[in-house]
Structures are given as structure tokens and as C-alpha cells.
Short mmCIF file of C-alpha atoms in Angstrom, two decimals:
data_model
loop_
_atom_site.label_atom_id
_atom_site.label_comp_id
_atom_site.label_asym_id
_atom_site.label_seq_id
_atom_site.Cartn_x
_atom_site.Cartn_y
_atom_site.Cartn_z
CA UNK A 1 44.10 123.12 8.91
CA UNK A 2 43.86 119.54 7.99
CA UNK A 3 46.48 117.91 5.83
CA UNK A 4 46.89 114.53 4.23
CA UNK A 5 50.31 113.05 3.27
CA UNK A 6 51.14 110.27 0.98
CA UNK A 7 54.85 109.62 1.14
CA UNK A 8 55.11 107.09 -1.71
CA UNK A 9 54.86 108.75 -5.06
CA UNK A 10 55.07 105.32 -6.77
CA UNK A 11 54.75 101.67 -5.76
CA UNK A 12 55.10 98.50 -7.72
CA UNK A 13 53.66 95.12 -7.10
CA UNK A 14 53.74 91.79 -8.87
CA UNK A 15 50.38 90.48 -10.03
CA UNK A 16 48.69 88.28 -7.38
CA UNK A 17 50.91 89.76 -4.59
CA UNK A 18 49.98 92.05 -1.79
CA UNK A 19 50.94 95.80 -1.54
CA UNK A 20 50.28 98.48 1.15
CA UNK A 21 49.89 102.10 0.27
CA UNK A 22 50.63 104.59 3.20
CA UNK A 23 48.66 107.72 4.25
CA UNK A 24 49.03 109.87 7.22
CA UNK A 25 46.94 112.92 8.12
CA UNK A 26 46.83 115.73 10.64
CA UNK A 27 43.67 117.02 12.30
CA UNK A 28 42.54 118.46 15.49
CA UNK A 29 39.10 116.88 14.97
CA UNK A 30 38.01 113.79 16.84
CA UNK A 31 35.46 112.59 14.30
CA UNK A 32 35.92 112.46 10.56
CA UNK A 33 35.85 110.18 7.53
CA UNK A 34 38.76 108.79 5.60
CA UNK A 35 38.60 107.61 2.03
CA UNK A 36 40.70 105.92 -0.62
CA UNK A 37 39.86 106.82 -4.16
CA UNK A 38 41.48 105.07 -7.24
CA UNK A 39 42.07 107.11 -10.52
CA UNK A 40 42.76 104.98 -13.56
CA UNK A 41 43.99 106.47 -16.84
CA UNK A 42 40.31 107.13 -17.71
CA UNK A 43 40.50 109.93 -15.15
CA UNK A 44 37.34 109.04 -13.31
CA UNK A 45 37.86 108.87 -9.51
CA UNK A 46 36.34 105.75 -8.10
CA UNK A 47 35.72 105.19 -4.37
CA UNK A 48 37.70 102.19 -3.15
CA UNK A 49 37.00 102.18 0.64
CA UNK A 50 35.63 104.42 3.42
CA UNK A 51 36.37 104.47 7.09
CA UNK A 52 34.53 106.42 9.84
CA UNK A 53 36.98 107.51 12.57
CA UNK A 54 34.65 106.60 15.43
CA UNK A 55 34.62 103.01 14.28
CA UNK A 56 37.42 100.93 15.74
CA UNK A 57 36.89 98.22 13.10
CA UNK A 58 39.08 98.47 10.01
CA UNK A 59 36.84 98.67 6.78
CA UNK A 60 37.23 95.94 4.09
CA UNK A 61 35.88 95.72 0.58
CA UNK A 62 36.79 92.41 -1.06
CA UNK A 63 40.51 92.53 -1.75
CA UNK A 64 40.91 95.99 -0.31
CA UNK A 65 41.29 96.62 3.41
CA UNK A 66 42.61 99.38 5.59
CA UNK A 67 44.75 99.63 8.71
CA UNK A 68 43.43 102.59 10.52
CA UNK A 69 45.41 103.78 13.42
CA UNK A 70 43.68 106.81 14.92
CA UNK A 71 46.24 107.74 17.53
CA UNK A 72 49.03 107.59 15.02
CA UNK A 73 46.77 109.36 12.40
CA UNK A 74 47.60 106.66 9.95
CA UNK A 75 45.44 105.15 7.28
CA UNK A 76 47.09 102.60 5.01
CA UNK A 77 45.45 100.71 2.18
CA UNK A 78 46.26 97.00 1.65
CA UNK A 79 45.51 95.42 -1.70
CA UNK A 80 45.53 91.74 -1.69
CA UNK A 81 45.82 89.38 -4.84
CA UNK A 82 46.73 92.45 -6.98
CA UNK A 83 45.39 92.42 -10.40
CA UNK A 84 46.38 94.25 -13.58
CA UNK A 85 43.26 96.33 -13.34
CA UNK A 86 44.50 97.73 -10.00
CA UNK A 87 47.08 99.80 -11.77
CA UNK A 88 46.08 103.44 -11.17
CA UNK A 89 46.67 106.44 -8.95
CA UNK A 90 45.48 106.12 -5.45
CA UNK A 91 44.43 109.05 -3.41
CA UNK A 92 43.83 109.19 0.27
CA UNK A 93 41.17 111.81 1.37
CA UNK A 94 39.87 113.30 4.50
CA UNK A 95 36.55 114.98 5.49
CA UNK A 96 35.65 116.36 8.86
CA UNK A 97 32.41 115.00 10.25
CA UNK A 98 31.37 118.36 11.45
CA UNK A 99 32.09 120.12 8.17
CA UNK A 100 28.86 121.76 6.79
CA UNK A 101 30.12 120.91 3.26
CA UNK A 102 31.45 117.81 1.64
CA UNK A 103 34.89 119.27 0.93
CA UNK A 104 37.53 116.52 0.69
CA UNK A 105 41.22 117.14 1.40
CA UNK A 106 43.34 114.91 -0.70
CA UNK A 107 46.89 113.57 -0.42
CA UNK A 108 49.29 113.84 -3.41
CA UNK A 109 48.64 110.35 -4.59
CA UNK A 110 50.51 107.10 -5.11
CA UNK A 111 50.96 105.65 -8.55
CA UNK A 112 50.58 101.83 -8.32
CA UNK A 113 52.19 99.78 -11.05
CA UNK A 114 51.23 96.16 -11.40
CA UNK A 115 53.75 93.86 -13.05
CA UNK A 116 52.35 90.80 -14.84
CA UNK B 1 21.33 105.28 -12.59
CA UNK B 2 23.50 107.50 -14.63
CA UNK B 3 26.77 108.66 -13.08
CA UNK B 4 28.12 112.11 -12.90
CA UNK B 5 28.44 113.65 -16.39
CA UNK B 6 30.74 116.44 -17.23
CA UNK B 7 30.92 118.30 -20.47
CA UNK B 8 32.96 118.86 -22.45
CA UNK B 9 35.55 116.29 -21.96
CA UNK B 10 38.32 118.42 -23.49
CA UNK B 11 38.57 122.15 -24.13
CA UNK B 12 41.33 124.36 -25.56
CA UNK B 13 41.36 128.11 -24.86
CA UNK B 14 43.66 131.03 -25.15
CA UNK B 15 44.82 133.31 -22.48
CA UNK B 16 42.30 135.94 -21.62
CA UNK B 17 39.36 134.04 -22.67
CA UNK B 18 36.66 132.74 -20.40
CA UNK B 19 35.35 129.26 -20.14
CA UNK B 20 32.17 127.39 -18.76
CA UNK B 21 32.31 123.82 -17.64
CA UNK B 22 29.14 121.81 -16.93
CA UNK B 23 28.37 119.10 -14.46
CA UNK B 24 25.20 117.00 -14.18
CA UNK B 25 25.12 115.09 -10.81
CA UNK B 26 23.59 111.64 -10.19
CA UNK B 27 19.85 111.90 -10.15
CA UNK B 28 18.61 112.86 -6.68
CA UNK B 29 21.99 114.27 -5.53
CA UNK B 30 21.77 117.83 -4.28
CA UNK B 31 25.52 118.49 -3.59
CA UNK B 32 27.89 119.22 -6.30
CA UNK B 33 31.58 119.92 -5.58
CA UNK B 34 34.39 121.01 -7.95
CA UNK B 35 38.08 120.19 -7.84
CA UNK B 36 41.06 121.32 -9.79
CA UNK B 37 43.70 118.69 -10.54
CA UNK B 38 47.27 119.64 -11.61
CA UNK B 39 50.53 117.88 -11.53
CA UNK B 40 52.04 120.58 -9.28
CA UNK B 41 49.29 121.32 -6.87
CA UNK B 42 47.37 118.02 -6.91
CA UNK B 43 43.70 117.91 -6.19
CA UNK B 44 42.37 121.15 -4.78
CA UNK B 45 38.81 122.02 -3.69
CA UNK B 46 37.26 124.91 -5.60
CA UNK B 47 33.74 125.16 -4.30
CA UNK B 48 30.60 123.20 -3.35
CA UNK B 49 26.92 123.86 -3.97
CA UNK B 50 23.98 122.50 -2.18
CA UNK B 51 20.43 123.26 -3.25
CA UNK B 52 21.63 126.21 -5.29
CA UNK B 53 23.60 127.76 -2.50
CA UNK B 54 27.42 127.87 -2.30
CA UNK B 55 28.27 126.19 0.96
CA UNK B 56 31.96 126.27 0.90
CA UNK B 57 34.78 127.88 -1.29
CA UNK B 58 38.39 127.02 -1.67
CA UNK B 59 41.26 129.31 -1.93
CA UNK B 60 41.00 130.42 -5.49
CA UNK B 61 40.76 133.87 -7.06
CA UNK B 62 37.52 135.51 -7.90
CA UNK B 63 38.04 134.60 -11.51
CA UNK B 64 36.68 131.13 -10.56
CA UNK B 65 32.95 131.09 -9.96
CA UNK B 66 30.15 128.65 -10.11
CA UNK B 67 26.43 128.14 -9.81
CA UNK B 68 23.89 125.54 -9.34
CA UNK B 69 20.49 125.33 -10.94
CA UNK B 70 17.18 124.04 -9.53
CA UNK B 71 17.79 120.63 -11.16
CA UNK B 72 21.11 120.35 -9.29
CA UNK B 73 23.17 120.82 -12.47
CA UNK B 74 26.12 123.00 -11.94
CA UNK B 75 28.42 125.15 -13.98
CA UNK B 76 31.81 126.58 -13.19
CA UNK B 77 33.19 129.60 -14.97
CA UNK B 78 36.71 130.83 -15.26
CA UNK B 79 37.22 134.28 -16.67
CA UNK B 80 40.38 135.86 -18.01
CA UNK B 81 42.12 132.51 -18.33
CA UNK B 82 45.73 132.20 -17.47
CA UNK B 83 48.27 129.51 -18.49
CA UNK B 84 48.23 128.16 -14.96
CA UNK B 85 44.48 127.32 -15.27
CA UNK B 86 45.33 124.45 -17.52
CA UNK B 87 44.12 121.36 -15.39
CA UNK B 88 41.74 118.59 -15.06
CA UNK B 89 38.53 119.91 -13.48
CA UNK B 90 36.64 117.27 -11.57
CA UNK B 91 33.00 117.41 -10.37
CA UNK B 92 31.64 115.23 -7.60
CA UNK B 93 28.08 114.81 -6.48
CA UNK B 94 26.76 113.55 -3.20
CA UNK B 95 23.27 112.53 -1.97
CA UNK B 96 23.83 113.97 1.45
CA UNK B 97 23.17 110.72 3.23
CA UNK B 98 25.03 109.42 6.18
CA UNK B 99 27.55 107.60 4.07
CA UNK B 100 29.10 110.97 2.87
CA UNK B 101 30.33 109.45 -0.31
CA UNK B 102 31.26 111.71 -3.20
CA UNK B 103 30.85 110.22 -6.80
CA UNK B 104 33.14 111.82 -9.46
CA UNK B 105 32.78 112.46 -13.10
CA UNK B 106 35.41 111.91 -15.67
CA UNK B 107 36.42 115.52 -15.61
CA UNK B 108 36.97 118.20 -18.15
CA UNK B 109 40.66 118.60 -19.50
CA UNK B 110 41.15 122.42 -19.88
CA UNK B 111 44.31 123.50 -21.83
CA UNK B 112 45.06 127.11 -21.90
CA UNK B 113 47.39 128.27 -24.67
#
């Protein structure tokens, strides 16, 4: 069975600085998708970034980028120029490419605090 | 386009009652998934419906059930509520395209007293 692990329950960053959130996963599949979702106090999960495992290139979305290490099964999220609005819970998620459904397996989450 | 809409936002029930939660997906999306979020267990997959058929089911007791209508709207039902069913229930919809992105609603907060 696939598992996703986020070992940092909470992280803190100074506004305008850079922070990296860690995520590791375990799978026997060779092709899959990885996601980072953000959940602010409003509770709505918002997709931050998405990575396809067969793509070597790390995904980037504006201030958000990932460091995808397939062999190490690691998928960290880097947030540059942190803003107060980045404060939220961040969840790493996995989905097997061959899955017939869209089931996501989530990590336990990392709470990001942004200091002004 | 309107996002994923979940109703109601908050619900308070007592043990033994049953409850029905509703989810309207993004227009054109045929897949609807449900997740339970609790502080202790985190985010857990309940089930997914695609074109009115349950395509996958998580490891939850039979008290948890769902259905999807021809307009893709989905409902989940929990019968004989227990205190441990108190949670945030999230619904997500997907278009089924190659991007495989799920879009989430704001959830229904269920409190069982």
C-alpha cells in the first residue's frame, strides 16, 4: 500500500524568506502523480502544485517549486518570498497513474506559520 | 465557473441519528470523491463516484454510503452516528482529463453530540 509521510508538523518562516516543506512517500508503482495542497483556515483545499513522476523536470508555479527526487521518493515544496497569505496547512498527496479512480493518499500535513 | 459546493457548511447531530451531506461538483465534472478529515486520522478517502457508479471505496464501515445523480451531484449518508464521526467532510470533483486534478469544496463540519 502507498503511504505519504510529512515529518514536520509545523514550520515557521519570516515574511519574504524561503521555506521548504518535506514529503516522502512509499510506492511500488513506477508512474504516479504527486500534489501539494494548501488548506487555509477557510478549510477549502487549494492545489498549489502538481508533479508527474515520469517527468524529470521539477514543477514550478510562480513562488512555489518542488524538488522531486524519484529514487529517494522525496517530494519537497519550496516557497520563495513567503507572504502572510501563505500561512496554512500544507498537504502532500499521491495518486497512482494506473488507478482507475481519483483517490488521493494524503500525508498528515505541515502547518506553516509566517512571521511578519 | 462555480466551484465545488458543499451543503450544509455546519451540522450538529446526536448519536444514533443519520445525516446526509450534499456536494455539487464543478460543471462538467463527472467524478466526485469524498474525504473525511479529523485531527487524529488526518485525511482519509471515503469513496469516489464517476458517472453514477461507485468506482472506489475506502476502509469505512457500511454506515457510510453515497450516491451520485445523473447531474453529477453527489450525496453521502452516515447512519447511526457515533461520536467518532465528528469531522470535516470534504468533497472533490475532477473532470477526468489528463491533468488529474481534484478541486475541493469548503467542506461540511459535522459535530456529533
